[in-house]
Amino acid sequence: MKFKKTIVGLAMGLGLCVSLLTPAFADDETTLVVMIRGLDNPYHANYAAGAHALGERLGLPVSVLSSEGNSQKQFADLRAQIARTGGNMVVNIDPNEGPDVVPIAKILEDAGVYWVNWWNKPDEVSPSSYPHWVAHITFDAEQQGYYNAIELFKTFETPNEGSVIAVQGMLSNNAAIGRFKGLQKALAENPGVELLQWEAADWDTNRAYEVTKQLLAAHPDVDGIWTANDNMAIGAIAALKETSDAGAVKVSGTDGIPDAFDAIIDGTLSSTEFMDSRYQSQLGLTMALAAKNGDLDPSTTPAEHRAFMISGTQVNADNVETFVEEVFNTMPEYDLTDYYAQWVSAAE
Amino acid sequence: MTVQTTFGAQPVLKMIGIGKRFPGVSALRNIDFEVRPNEILGLLGENGAGKSVMTKIMIGIHQPDDGEIQLNGQATKLLGPVDAIKKGIGGVFQEGSLLPNLSVMENLFLCHERDFMQRGVISRRAMVQEARRLMATMKLDIDVTEPVSQFAPAAKQMIEIARVLWLAEQYGAQNPIVILDEPTTVLNDGERDTLFEILQELKQRMSIIFISHRLQEVLENCDRLHVLKDGDNVTQIPAAGMQVADIERLLVGSEFSGDRFRETDQHTPDGDVVFKVEDLGLRGAFEPLSFELRAGEIVSLVGLIGSGKEELCACIAGTKSHDTGTVWVDGVTPAKGSPQAAVRAGIGHVPVERREEGLALNMSVMDNMNHLVLDRLKTAGAIHRRKEIEHAHEWVAECLVKTPTIHAACSGLSGGNQQKIILSKWLSSNVKVLILDHPTRGIDIGAKDEVYRLIRKFSKAGIAMIIMCDTLEEDTGLANKMVVMSERKVVDVLDAAPEHKPTPTDLIKLIV
Amino acid sequence: MQALHSSLRWIRRSGVATQLISLALITTIFFIGTAGKSLTMSNIQVILSLTAIPAILAIGVHMTIVIGGIDLSLQGVVALCAVFTGTLMANKYTTYDVGLWIIPITIAVGGLAGLLTGLTHTKLRIPSFITTLGMSFVLYGVAVYINKSQIVSLQDDRIQNFIHAAPFGIANVVLIAVFVTTFVQFLQDRTPFGRHLYAIGGDEALAKQLGVNVDRVKTLAFTLAGCLYGIGALLLVTRMGSATSRAGLNLLFPTITAVVVGGVALTGGVGGAKNAFLGALILAVLNNGMVLMAVNPYAQTAVNGVVLIVAVALTIDRKKLGFIK
């Protein structure tokens, strides 16, 4: 009896040791980790979906960490993930806030994890000073604002001659500032178009509706409405519908949300630029994975390939139906062999 | 006539053998009390005699620990203010119970709006009519749709009385009882006369329990008196034929049982003058006055509320700023109107509201005791933990504080022990003069004795004290010297050496 | 003279004097500043239709401020109601189609959320600030979970057409808001429940002692507030023709600002539905005027902050004159 007990005890002790030590052993398979800000919007939901599709294709486990707008949670989740995988992972990050990149870099560099960052980082921090930071990538916001403005101007009764009003996003936001710069560039190239007035609507559909309604009361004869994203474009369209000009006067957006494609089909939206977060997610993970496997050496990669801007998919009335069918409603197999296929320019 | 009619009648409210205890204090002991129909009953007693506990039992806020309450001969329980009013007992208290943001009529009929509903909604017209009728019975000509906050205290009192009567009427109480707690303190003479006029009328259909410190008005307007002292019955007597002096004797009591105030320990000061006020005055509160204290001397300030003694102490302690004159403590004149300057000069203050002002209740015994002497407990600039503990232990023993540990929170201790902690806090600091504002208020007999012992002890050690006590006998017993104030002036300064203490009756003559 | 005197008296008593004066003042400023454009019929229509939904939401929040509490659950409740609308009305993601039954359903969902908040607050004795803040996150979480982050276009546009229609010269959505204001103000003036709200706001402990069923009245106030958020959410969603869990975001701050600007003291006991409506109207006039005058958008944000501070200062001043709690 006593002997039996000893055996059982030893077995249990051994089991405990094994289970305690397990996390310290490296997993055989590299985990694909994406860090996003929340799942309450299609953009980030697609980010996760892209990662899962890639994981399935490569047969690798996927982990989605959502910060819910909380930087501290973001750091804690990341540390826990490193502990769980023993550092055998690659990370693709949309950080909660730009300054968060510094502590994130510290955590990942200490663990020797390769990573790709999107959108936000402090200006003074650059990937070239970190051996494991493969690349920092953003969509070119100025390009988006420019493209959609040009498309909008084309829809005027007399193309490129007329007046517009603009609905801007959150004033302090980098994307909003970049897109507005694109609008300014388009205006400079088209002296026949005049910007009558612009107001901020903080990316919010309701707010955009209210602002547009008031702008239309002040300027009833505009030829087009430029907005800094599709959410606000939807609000502007709703306001236009009440003055029954929707369709005759078009709105431009950007981002590529489902309602925007419907609106292009309906003829109320002139164009949008789709930021394919599925591609974004897969591109970042693929690059980090390549670095980990030795197929991509960050130290020899030129600077313009370590911090750069890419373009999104431009959608207007000409291509909307095929785009929705072939790209938006299905998970495309992206060609990820050329990491720089969508490269527009080096990020400053 | 009135007296005779009320005397034979069956009591409306009868309270038999009522007792009530609070942690550390026995507030009421074996009280027998009755209210008869159509009478104004004066309820008398000094502060702390148990009047407020009695009234709170009558409106159901407190439940008695012993005894029985009978209404119209039936034993009953009063479960709360709403239940009490249903049974015909309501009160009008000093703090007021009107909602300031509601109109007069909304206050009158709060929770009885249904009586004014027509077709599912409140009829404002019906409400206004009924409210005007009630105000007319109170001889009050006011706009009943104005918020209550617009009105003077006198009107508010009338509104409250009207509400009690109306409610009692709604519940069909035969002879309602209204408790009026110090109603006249906020009234001017004209308003006071009106109040009594109305009370005499209202008496025809109700009984009134009248509480007041102004003995003259009590005698003039009450049919019968009930006197309480230290939570005991003293007597109940008809008011007719009584003189103010008789009542005073009842209030003060006659039993000088042994050496209650440790007079044999009384120290006769012979040291230097350590404290002086010279021509100290505050307009509207007290006129310029001077007195001085030797080391270890105890002076008692006696006088009615409004005599100016409270404000005098406040000026000395720095919580109020005086207009004229100076305070002088052992060579220092602290800046006026600054409690910090007063403390630095060596003036300590033990306030009457000790739970609010004197103690940090959520902090430990040790933290409270060491509060003023932290500088002395430092080693190399930081507070030394061991010194802190030693200091606290020393003073817990010195003052016989009963606490489980020095780390216990003060909120859990009895009033007597809290008071001892406050005293020890001051006594352990370098205090030269200590103001004791009602040092034994709300603490029981045993703890009182220990407070007296501490006072004697520190008097011997040379700390001068200014005291204001709950009773005249306490003042007389403790003091070396008594400063009598009346109508904002010092009217006399009496010597109170152990052998020839002034008698309470001497003092009352000076005070009133 | 007599008539003037009594109407002045009415204005003083009504508790909206400051608001009417402010409204007259800013209307005049903008009338001059925009060379008359701000008072064209079409712009007045715009202002009123933009007042309607904020006013209904502000009336909801003000119910809870009048009793001396606060309701921060607004955004969560609106998100949940919006998501219910998007799920149950005809759309391309789900097979449900409840038609106009959506109206009682959204109001009931909002009411139930409010009831839950009220019961949590009163039964568990958790301060309303914390209860409602927590509830906001819980409900928003549920909304996101159901909605799966889609923007749901509504295929049934009957309500949308109705609220934009203007058979009486004013959009129906404005008439709905006026009806809600009148109804709640009537409740407050002419029912025991309404009067008890103010008793609790004046002094909760005293009200309880005087026999007011404090817990029941408070719970009811939160429930009613929830119902109003439900109405507001339904209008927000149908106005846009699409529903999403993000419908409630960014509503809390402007709504509380409207309540305060309307003269409802944050300490409770003062101000009614008409105050909340006026507050929403003042903010709408202000924002509209700034757009018409093309005030720099950077400056507009600052102006809104200043307005809130001034409004609080004014209500505090009023309290000093009137009643001190």
Short mmCIF file of N, CA, C and O in Angstrom, two decimals, chain C residues 98-176:
data_model
loop_
_atom_site.label_atom_id
_atom_site.label_comp_id
_atom_site.label_asym_id
_atom_site.label_seq_id
_atom_site.Cartn_x
_atom_site.Cartn_y
_atom_site.Cartn_z
N VAL C 98 -39.65 42.05 -38.08
CA VAL C 98 -40.74 42.32 -37.14
C VAL C 98 -41.56 43.54 -37.56
O VAL C 98 -42.54 43.87 -36.91
N GLY C 99 -41.13 44.21 -38.60
CA GLY C 99 -41.89 45.37 -39.08
C GLY C 99 -41.95 46.46 -38.02
O GLY C 99 -40.96 46.75 -37.35
N LEU C 100 -43.14 47.02 -37.85
CA LEU C 100 -43.27 48.14 -36.92
C LEU C 100 -43.25 47.70 -35.45
O LEU C 100 -43.19 48.53 -34.55
N TRP C 101 -43.33 46.39 -35.21
CA TRP C 101 -43.20 45.91 -33.82
C TRP C 101 -41.87 46.33 -33.23
O TRP C 101 -41.68 46.28 -32.04
N ILE C 102 -40.93 46.72 -34.11
CA ILE C 102 -39.63 47.13 -33.61
C ILE C 102 -39.76 48.30 -32.63
O ILE C 102 -38.94 48.46 -31.72
N ILE C 103 -40.82 49.11 -32.81
CA ILE C 103 -40.96 50.28 -31.93
C ILE C 103 -41.14 49.85 -30.47
O ILE C 103 -40.31 50.20 -29.62
N PRO C 104 -42.20 49.03 -30.15
CA PRO C 104 -42.28 48.60 -28.74
C PRO C 104 -41.09 47.76 -28.31
O PRO C 104 -40.67 47.84 -27.16
N ILE C 105 -40.52 46.99 -29.24
CA ILE C 105 -39.40 46.12 -28.84
C ILE C 105 -38.20 46.96 -28.39
O ILE C 105 -37.63 46.72 -27.33
N THR C 106 -37.81 47.96 -29.17
CA THR C 106 -36.64 48.77 -28.77
C THR C 106 -36.90 49.50 -27.46
O THR C 106 -36.02 49.59 -26.61
N ILE C 107 -38.14 50.02 -27.33
CA ILE C 107 -38.44 50.74 -26.09
C ILE C 107 -38.35 49.77 -24.91
O ILE C 107 -37.80 50.10 -23.86
N ALA C 108 -38.83 48.54 -25.12
CA ALA C 108 -38.79 47.55 -24.04
C ALA C 108 -37.35 47.15 -23.73
O ALA C 108 -36.98 47.01 -22.55
N VAL C 109 -36.52 46.98 -24.75
CA VAL C 109 -35.11 46.61 -24.50
C VAL C 109 -34.43 47.71 -23.69
O VAL C 109 -33.77 47.45 -22.69
N GLY C 110 -34.65 48.95 -24.10
CA GLY C 110 -34.08 50.08 -23.35
C GLY C 110 -34.61 50.11 -21.93
O GLY C 110 -33.85 50.27 -20.97
N GLY C 111 -35.91 49.92 -21.79
CA GLY C 111 -36.54 49.93 -20.46
C GLY C 111 -35.98 48.83 -19.57
O GLY C 111 -35.71 49.06 -18.40
N LEU C 112 -35.82 47.63 -20.15
CA LEU C 112 -35.29 46.51 -19.35
C LEU C 112 -33.86 46.81 -18.91
O LEU C 112 -33.49 46.54 -17.76
N ALA C 113 -33.08 47.37 -19.81
CA ALA C 113 -31.71 47.73 -19.45
C ALA C 113 -31.73 48.73 -18.30
O ALA C 113 -30.98 48.61 -17.33
N GLY C 114 -32.64 49.73 -18.40
CA GLY C 114 -32.75 50.73 -17.34
C GLY C 114 -33.22 50.11 -16.03
O GLY C 114 -32.73 50.45 -14.96
N LEU C 115 -34.17 49.17 -16.14
CA LEU C 115 -34.68 48.49 -14.94
C LEU C 115 -33.55 47.74 -14.24
O LEU C 115 -33.37 47.82 -13.03
N LEU C 116 -32.73 47.06 -15.05
CA LEU C 116 -31.61 46.31 -14.50
C LEU C 116 -30.63 47.25 -13.81
O LEU C 116 -30.18 47.00 -12.68
N THR C 117 -30.34 48.38 -14.47
CA THR C 117 -29.45 49.38 -13.86
C THR C 117 -30.04 49.87 -12.54
O THR C 117 -29.36 49.93 -11.52
N GLY C 118 -31.34 50.22 -12.58
CA GLY C 118 -32.00 50.77 -11.40
C GLY C 118 -31.99 49.78 -10.25
O GLY C 118 -31.71 50.15 -9.10
N LEU C 119 -32.27 48.51 -10.55
CA LEU C 119 -32.30 47.51 -9.48
C LEU C 119 -30.90 47.29 -8.92
O LEU C 119 -30.72 47.16 -7.71
N THR C 120 -29.91 47.25 -9.80
CA THR C 120 -28.54 47.07 -9.32
C THR C 120 -28.15 48.23 -8.41
O THR C 120 -27.58 48.03 -7.34
N HIS C 121 -28.51 49.41 -8.84
CA HIS C 121 -28.18 50.62 -8.06
C HIS C 121 -28.89 50.61 -6.70
O HIS C 121 -28.27 50.82 -5.67
N THR C 122 -30.18 50.33 -6.68
CA THR C 122 -30.93 50.46 -5.42
C THR C 122 -30.79 49.24 -4.53
O THR C 122 -30.63 49.37 -3.32
N LYS C 123 -30.84 48.04 -5.11
CA LYS C 123 -30.82 46.83 -4.26
C LYS C 123 -29.42 46.53 -3.75
O LYS C 123 -29.24 46.12 -2.61
N LEU C 124 -28.42 46.71 -4.61
CA LEU C 124 -27.06 46.40 -4.17
C LEU C 124 -26.37 47.61 -3.56
O LEU C 124 -25.22 47.53 -3.14
N ARG C 125 -27.07 48.76 -3.56
CA ARG C 125 -26.54 49.98 -2.96
C ARG C 125 -25.18 50.36 -3.54
O ARG C 125 -24.22 50.64 -2.82
N ILE C 126 -25.09 50.31 -4.86
CA ILE C 126 -23.87 50.74 -5.54
C ILE C 126 -24.15 52.12 -6.12
O ILE C 126 -25.20 52.32 -6.71
N PRO C 127 -23.25 53.08 -5.93
CA PRO C 127 -23.52 54.43 -6.45
C PRO C 127 -23.86 54.40 -7.93
O PRO C 127 -23.30 53.60 -8.69
N SER C 128 -24.78 55.29 -8.34
CA SER C 128 -25.25 55.25 -9.72
C SER C 128 -24.11 55.50 -10.70
O SER C 128 -24.09 54.94 -11.79
N PHE C 129 -23.15 56.30 -10.29
CA PHE C 129 -22.02 56.59 -11.16
C PHE C 129 -21.33 55.30 -11.60
O PHE C 129 -21.09 55.06 -12.78
N ILE C 130 -21.03 54.45 -10.62
CA ILE C 130 -20.32 53.20 -10.90
C ILE C 130 -21.24 52.21 -11.61
O ILE C 130 -20.86 51.58 -12.60
N THR C 131 -22.47 52.05 -11.09
CA THR C 131 -23.39 51.09 -11.68
C THR C 131 -23.56 51.36 -13.17
O THR C 131 -23.47 50.46 -14.00
N THR C 132 -23.84 52.63 -13.49
CA THR C 132 -24.17 52.92 -14.87
C THR C 132 -22.94 52.88 -15.76
O THR C 132 -23.02 52.50 -16.91
N LEU C 133 -21.79 53.25 -15.19
CA LEU C 133 -20.56 53.16 -15.98
C LEU C 133 -20.30 51.71 -16.34
O LEU C 133 -20.04 51.36 -17.49
N GLY C 134 -20.42 50.83 -15.32
CA GLY C 134 -20.22 49.40 -15.56
C GLY C 134 -21.24 48.88 -16.55
O GLY C 134 -20.91 48.15 -17.49
N MET C 135 -22.49 49.27 -16.34
CA MET C 135 -23.56 48.79 -17.20
C MET C 135 -23.31 49.19 -18.65
O MET C 135 -23.59 48.43 -19.57
N SER C 136 -22.77 50.39 -18.84
CA SER C 136 -22.50 50.86 -20.19
C SER C 136 -21.56 49.89 -20.91
O SER C 136 -21.80 49.50 -22.05
N PHE C 137 -20.50 49.48 -20.20
CA PHE C 137 -19.55 48.57 -20.82
C PHE C 137 -20.19 47.20 -21.08
O PHE C 137 -19.99 46.60 -22.12
N VAL C 138 -20.95 46.72 -20.08
CA VAL C 138 -21.59 45.40 -20.24
C VAL C 138 -22.48 45.40 -21.46
O VAL C 138 -22.40 44.53 -22.33
N LEU C 139 -23.37 46.40 -21.56
CA LEU C 139 -24.33 46.41 -22.65
C LEU C 139 -23.64 46.62 -24.00
O LEU C 139 -24.02 46.03 -25.00
N TYR C 140 -22.60 47.46 -24.00
CA TYR C 140 -21.88 47.67 -25.24
C TYR C 140 -21.22 46.37 -25.68
O TYR C 140 -21.25 46.01 -26.87
N GLY C 141 -20.68 45.64 -24.70
CA GLY C 141 -20.07 44.34 -25.00
C GLY C 141 -21.08 43.39 -25.61
O GLY C 141 -20.82 42.73 -26.63
N VAL C 142 -22.27 43.32 -25.02
CA VAL C 142 -23.33 42.45 -25.55
C VAL C 142 -23.68 42.87 -26.97
O VAL C 142 -23.83 42.05 -27.87
N ALA C 143 -23.78 44.19 -27.18
CA ALA C 143 -24.15 44.70 -28.50
C ALA C 143 -23.11 44.30 -29.54
O ALA C 143 -23.46 43.83 -30.63
N VAL C 144 -21.83 44.45 -29.19
CA VAL C 144 -20.77 44.08 -30.14
C VAL C 144 -20.83 42.58 -30.42
O VAL C 144 -20.68 42.13 -31.55
N TYR C 145 -21.10 41.80 -29.37
CA TYR C 145 -21.17 40.35 -29.52
C TYR C 145 -22.28 39.95 -30.50
O TYR C 145 -22.08 39.13 -31.39
N ILE C 146 -23.46 40.56 -30.36
CA ILE C 146 -24.58 40.22 -31.24
C ILE C 146 -24.30 40.74 -32.66
O ILE C 146 -24.54 40.07 -33.65
N ASN C 147 -23.80 41.95 -32.73
CA ASN C 147 -23.66 42.66 -34.00
C ASN C 147 -22.49 42.16 -34.84
O ASN C 147 -22.49 42.28 -36.06
N LYS C 148 -21.50 41.55 -34.20
CA LYS C 148 -20.29 41.08 -34.89
C LYS C 148 -19.72 42.17 -35.80
O LYS C 148 -19.29 41.90 -36.92
N SER C 149 -19.81 43.38 -35.34
CA SER C 149 -19.16 44.52 -35.99
C SER C 149 -19.61 44.78 -37.43
O SER C 149 -18.85 45.28 -38.24
N GLN C 150 -20.86 44.41 -37.71
CA GLN C 150 -21.36 44.74 -39.05
C GLN C 150 -22.11 46.06 -39.04
O GLN C 150 -22.66 46.45 -38.02
N ILE C 151 -22.15 46.70 -40.18
CA ILE C 151 -23.07 47.81 -40.37
C ILE C 151 -24.24 47.24 -41.15
O ILE C 151 -24.08 46.74 -42.26
N VAL C 152 -25.41 47.23 -40.51
CA VAL C 152 -26.55 46.55 -41.10
C VAL C 152 -27.46 47.57 -41.76
O VAL C 152 -28.04 48.42 -41.09
N SER C 153 -27.60 47.49 -43.07
CA SER C 153 -28.52 48.38 -43.77
C SER C 153 -29.94 47.87 -43.59
O SER C 153 -30.19 46.68 -43.75
N LEU C 154 -30.85 48.78 -43.27
CA LEU C 154 -32.23 48.37 -43.05
C LEU C 154 -32.97 48.43 -44.38
O LEU C 154 -32.87 49.39 -45.13
N GLN C 155 -33.75 47.35 -44.63
CA GLN C 155 -34.48 47.33 -45.89
C GLN C 155 -35.89 47.87 -45.75
O GLN C 155 -36.58 48.13 -46.72
N ASP C 156 -36.33 48.00 -44.50
CA ASP C 156 -37.68 48.51 -44.24
C ASP C 156 -37.53 50.00 -43.93
O ASP C 156 -37.00 50.38 -42.89
N ASP C 157 -37.96 50.87 -44.83
CA ASP C 157 -37.71 52.29 -44.59
C ASP C 157 -38.98 53.05 -44.17
O ASP C 157 -39.05 54.26 -44.31
N ARG C 158 -39.97 52.34 -43.65
CA ARG C 158 -41.22 53.02 -43.26
C ARG C 158 -40.99 54.03 -42.14
O ARG C 158 -41.48 55.16 -42.20
N ILE C 159 -40.23 53.61 -41.13
CA ILE C 159 -40.00 54.54 -40.01
C ILE C 159 -39.14 55.72 -40.48
O ILE C 159 -39.42 56.87 -40.16
N GLN C 160 -38.13 55.40 -41.29
CA GLN C 160 -37.27 56.46 -41.81
C GLN C 160 -38.10 57.50 -42.56
O GLN C 160 -37.94 58.71 -42.34
N ASN C 161 -38.99 57.02 -43.44
CA ASN C 161 -39.82 57.95 -44.20
C ASN C 161 -40.73 58.76 -43.27
O ASN C 161 -40.94 59.95 -43.46
N PHE C 162 -41.27 58.06 -42.25
CA PHE C 162 -42.18 58.74 -41.35
C PHE C 162 -41.48 59.87 -40.59
O PHE C 162 -41.99 60.98 -40.51
N ILE C 163 -40.29 59.58 -40.03
CA ILE C 163 -39.67 60.62 -39.20
C ILE C 163 -39.21 61.81 -40.02
O ILE C 163 -39.15 62.92 -39.52
N HIS C 164 -38.91 61.59 -41.31
CA HIS C 164 -38.50 62.72 -42.13
C HIS C 164 -39.68 63.48 -42.71
O HIS C 164 -39.53 64.64 -43.10
N ALA C 165 -40.84 62.82 -42.79
CA ALA C 165 -42.01 63.47 -43.36
C ALA C 165 -42.39 64.68 -42.52
O ALA C 165 -42.13 64.72 -41.31
N ALA C 166 -43.01 65.67 -43.14
CA ALA C 166 -43.38 66.88 -42.41
C ALA C 166 -44.79 67.33 -42.79
O ALA C 166 -44.97 68.38 -43.40
N PRO C 167 -45.79 66.54 -42.42
CA PRO C 167 -47.16 66.90 -42.81
C PRO C 167 -47.62 68.22 -42.18
O PRO C 167 -48.50 68.88 -42.71
N PHE C 168 -47.03 68.57 -41.04
CA PHE C 168 -47.44 69.82 -40.39
C PHE C 168 -46.40 70.92 -40.54
O PHE C 168 -46.32 71.83 -39.74
N GLY C 169 -45.55 70.79 -41.55
CA GLY C 169 -44.55 71.82 -41.78
C GLY C 169 -43.27 71.60 -40.99
O GLY C 169 -42.27 72.22 -41.26
N ILE C 170 -43.33 70.74 -39.99
CA ILE C 170 -42.14 70.44 -39.20
C ILE C 170 -41.94 68.93 -39.26
O ILE C 170 -42.93 68.17 -39.21
N ALA C 171 -40.68 68.49 -39.39
CA ALA C 171 -40.42 67.06 -39.50
C ALA C 171 -41.04 66.31 -38.31
O ALA C 171 -41.02 66.79 -37.18
N ASN C 172 -41.57 65.12 -38.59
CA ASN C 172 -42.21 64.35 -37.53
C ASN C 172 -41.28 64.05 -36.36
O ASN C 172 -41.72 63.95 -35.22
N VAL C 173 -39.97 63.90 -36.66
CA VAL C 173 -39.05 63.58 -35.58
C VAL C 173 -39.06 64.70 -34.53
O VAL C 173 -38.95 64.46 -33.31
N VAL C 174 -39.28 65.92 -34.99
CA VAL C 174 -39.36 67.06 -34.06
C VAL C 174 -40.63 66.94 -33.22
O VAL C 174 -40.61 67.14 -32.00
N LEU C 175 -41.73 66.57 -33.89
CA LEU C 175 -42.98 66.43 -33.15
C LEU C 175 -42.88 65.32 -32.11
O LEU C 175 -43.41 65.44 -31.00
N ILE C 176 -42.16 64.24 -32.48
CA ILE C 176 -41.97 63.15 -31.51
C ILE C 176 -41.25 63.70 -30.27
O ILE C 176 -41.65 63.43 -29.13
#
